[in-house]
Amino acid sequence: MSIIIKKHVSTINNKTLGKTYGRVVHTETFSLRKFAQHIADHGSTYGKAEIYGMLMQICECLVEVCMDSKKVQLGDLGTFYMSARSTGEENAANFSMDNIKGLRLRFAPNQKREFPLDSVSNRKKAELRDLDTILGNSTTSGDGSDSGDGPVVVNP
């Protein structure tokens, strides 16, 4: 299990222009069915079908509750809530529901929970791998010479 990092050079015309940053590469998206199987494979007393049914119900109920202007906090994981995208009005009296352009279901991670990479000590516990190293590509520095960089961080 490892987190794959891809190097990305910023093209945004501000102070980040030309600087290299790391981005997480997602190798797969789990469907709800596959996620249910993953949970079942981790020693759950419930089968895949039962877990899938529960997850489907959770998804439906989560949206229903959020559409009623309520938030749903899922323990240490975080909170789901709705937000609105709207156009602005100079005068508040002129604002109407026509100004609402869209609704989004949002997620805010719990601030009290320490996620795996939030601290330097935990970052050392995770295995981070450089995509160029995985693919066998040489990484070059700005002057065109081989930088010889290996993985960003390998599990110590």
Coordinates of C-alpha atoms in Angstrom, one line a residue:
M1 CA 0.0 0.0 0.0
S2 CA 1.5 3.3 -1.1
I3 CA 0.6 6.8 -2.1
I4 CA 1.9 7.6 -5.6
I5 CA 3.1 11.2 -6.2
K6 CA 3.4 12.8 -9.7
K7 CA 5.6 15.9 -10.2
H8 CA 3.7 18.8 -11.7
V9 CA 5.2 22.1 -12.9
S10 CA 2.8 25.1 -12.2
T11 CA 1.7 27.0 -15.3
I12 CA -0.3 29.5 -13.2
N13 CA 1.0 33.0 -13.9
N14 CA 1.7 34.0 -10.2
K15 CA 4.5 33.3 -7.7
T16 CA 4.1 29.5 -8.3
L17 CA 4.9 29.7 -12.0
G18 CA 7.6 27.2 -13.0
K19 CA 7.8 25.6 -9.5
T20 CA 7.4 21.9 -9.2
Y21 CA 4.8 20.5 -6.9
G22 CA 3.6 17.0 -6.0
R23 CA 0.2 15.7 -6.9
V24 CA -1.4 12.4 -5.8
V25 CA -2.0 9.9 -8.6
H26 CA -5.2 8.0 -8.2
T27 CA -4.8 4.5 -9.7
E28 CA -8.4 3.4 -9.3
T29 CA -11.8 4.5 -8.2
F30 CA -13.7 2.0 -6.0
S31 CA -17.4 1.6 -6.9
L32 CA -19.8 1.2 -4.0
R33 CA -19.9 -2.5 -4.8
K34 CA -16.2 -2.9 -4.7
F35 CA -15.9 -0.8 -1.5
A36 CA -18.5 -3.1 0.1
Q37 CA -16.4 -6.1 -0.9
H38 CA -13.3 -4.5 0.5
I39 CA -15.1 -3.9 3.9
A40 CA -16.4 -7.5 3.8
D41 CA -12.9 -8.8 3.2
H42 CA -11.6 -7.1 6.3
G43 CA -13.3 -9.6 8.7
S44 CA -16.7 -8.0 8.8
T45 CA -19.5 -10.2 10.2
Y46 CA -21.7 -8.9 7.3
G47 CA -21.5 -10.2 3.8
K48 CA -20.9 -8.0 0.7
A49 CA -24.5 -7.8 -0.2
E50 CA -25.5 -6.6 3.3
I51 CA -22.7 -4.0 3.4
Y52 CA -23.6 -2.8 -0.1
G53 CA -27.2 -2.4 0.9
M54 CA -26.2 -0.5 4.0
L55 CA -23.9 1.8 2.0
M56 CA -26.6 2.5 -0.6
Q57 CA -29.0 3.4 2.2
I58 CA -26.4 5.6 3.8
C59 CA -25.8 7.5 0.5
E60 CA -29.6 8.0 -0.1
C61 CA -30.2 9.1 3.5
L62 CA -27.2 11.4 3.6
V63 CA -28.4 13.3 0.6
E64 CA -32.0 13.4 1.9
V65 CA -30.9 14.9 5.2
C66 CA -28.5 17.4 3.7
M67 CA -31.3 18.5 1.2
D68 CA -33.3 19.4 4.3
S69 CA -30.6 22.0 5.3
K70 CA -29.1 19.7 7.9
K71 CA -25.5 18.5 8.3
V72 CA -24.4 14.9 8.8
Q73 CA -21.4 14.3 11.0
L74 CA -19.9 10.8 10.6
G75 CA -17.9 10.4 13.7
D76 CA -14.2 11.1 13.4
L77 CA -14.4 11.0 9.6
G78 CA -16.0 14.4 9.1
T79 CA -19.2 16.3 8.1
F80 CA -21.3 16.4 5.0
Y81 CA -23.3 19.5 4.2
M82 CA -24.9 21.4 1.3
S83 CA -23.5 24.6 -0.2
A84 CA -25.0 26.9 -2.8
R85 CA -23.4 28.6 -5.8
S86 CA -25.0 31.9 -6.7
T87 CA -24.5 35.1 -8.6
G88 CA -24.1 38.3 -6.6
E89 CA -26.6 41.2 -6.4
E90 CA -25.6 44.7 -5.6
N91 CA -28.8 45.2 -3.6
A92 CA -29.9 42.5 -1.2
A93 CA -33.6 43.2 -1.9
N94 CA -33.0 42.1 -5.5
F95 CA -31.6 38.7 -4.6
S96 CA -33.9 35.9 -5.4
M97 CA -33.8 32.1 -5.9
D98 CA -33.0 32.8 -9.6
N99 CA -29.5 33.9 -8.3
I100 CA -28.9 30.3 -7.1
K101 CA -27.0 28.5 -9.9
G102 CA -26.3 25.2 -8.2
L103 CA -26.1 23.1 -5.1
R104 CA -23.2 21.0 -4.0
L105 CA -22.9 18.2 -1.4
R106 CA -19.7 19.1 0.5
F107 CA -17.4 17.2 2.9
A108 CA -15.3 18.7 5.6
P109 CA -12.9 16.4 7.4
N110 CA -13.0 16.4 11.1
Q111 CA -10.3 18.9 12.3
K112 CA -9.7 16.9 15.5
R113 CA -8.8 13.7 13.7
E114 CA -5.1 13.4 12.8
F115 CA -5.0 12.1 9.3
P116 CA -2.0 10.0 8.2
L117 CA 0.0 12.8 6.6
D118 CA -0.9 15.8 8.7
S119 CA 2.3 15.6 10.7
V120 CA 5.9 15.0 9.9
S121 CA 6.1 11.9 12.1
N122 CA 3.0 10.4 10.4
R123 CA 4.3 11.3 7.0
K124 CA 7.3 9.1 7.6
K125 CA 4.9 6.1 8.3
A126 CA 3.3 6.4 4.9
E127 CA 5.0 5.1 1.8
L128 CA 5.1 7.8 -0.9
R129 CA 6.4 6.8 -4.3
D130 CA 7.5 9.0 -7.2
L131 CA 5.6 8.2 -10.4
D132 CA 8.7 8.8 -12.5
T133 CA 10.6 6.2 -10.5
I134 CA 7.7 3.7 -10.8
L135 CA 7.6 4.2 -14.6
G136 CA 11.4 4.1 -14.9
N137 CA 11.6 7.6 -16.3
S138 CA 14.6 9.7 -15.4
T139 CA 13.9 12.9 -13.6
T140 CA 15.7 16.0 -14.7
S141 CA 16.4 19.2 -13.0
G142 CA 15.8 22.6 -14.5
D143 CA 19.3 22.5 -16.2
G144 CA 18.5 19.3 -18.1
S145 CA 20.9 17.2 -16.1
D146 CA 19.8 14.0 -14.4
S147 CA 18.9 14.9 -10.8
G148 CA 19.1 11.2 -9.7
D149 CA 16.1 11.7 -7.4
G150 CA 14.6 8.5 -6.1
P151 CA 11.2 8.1 -4.6
V152 CA 10.0 11.1 -2.7
V153 CA 9.8 9.2 0.6
V154 CA 10.1 5.5 1.0
N155 CA 8.7 3.8 4.1
P156 CA 11.8 4.0 6.5

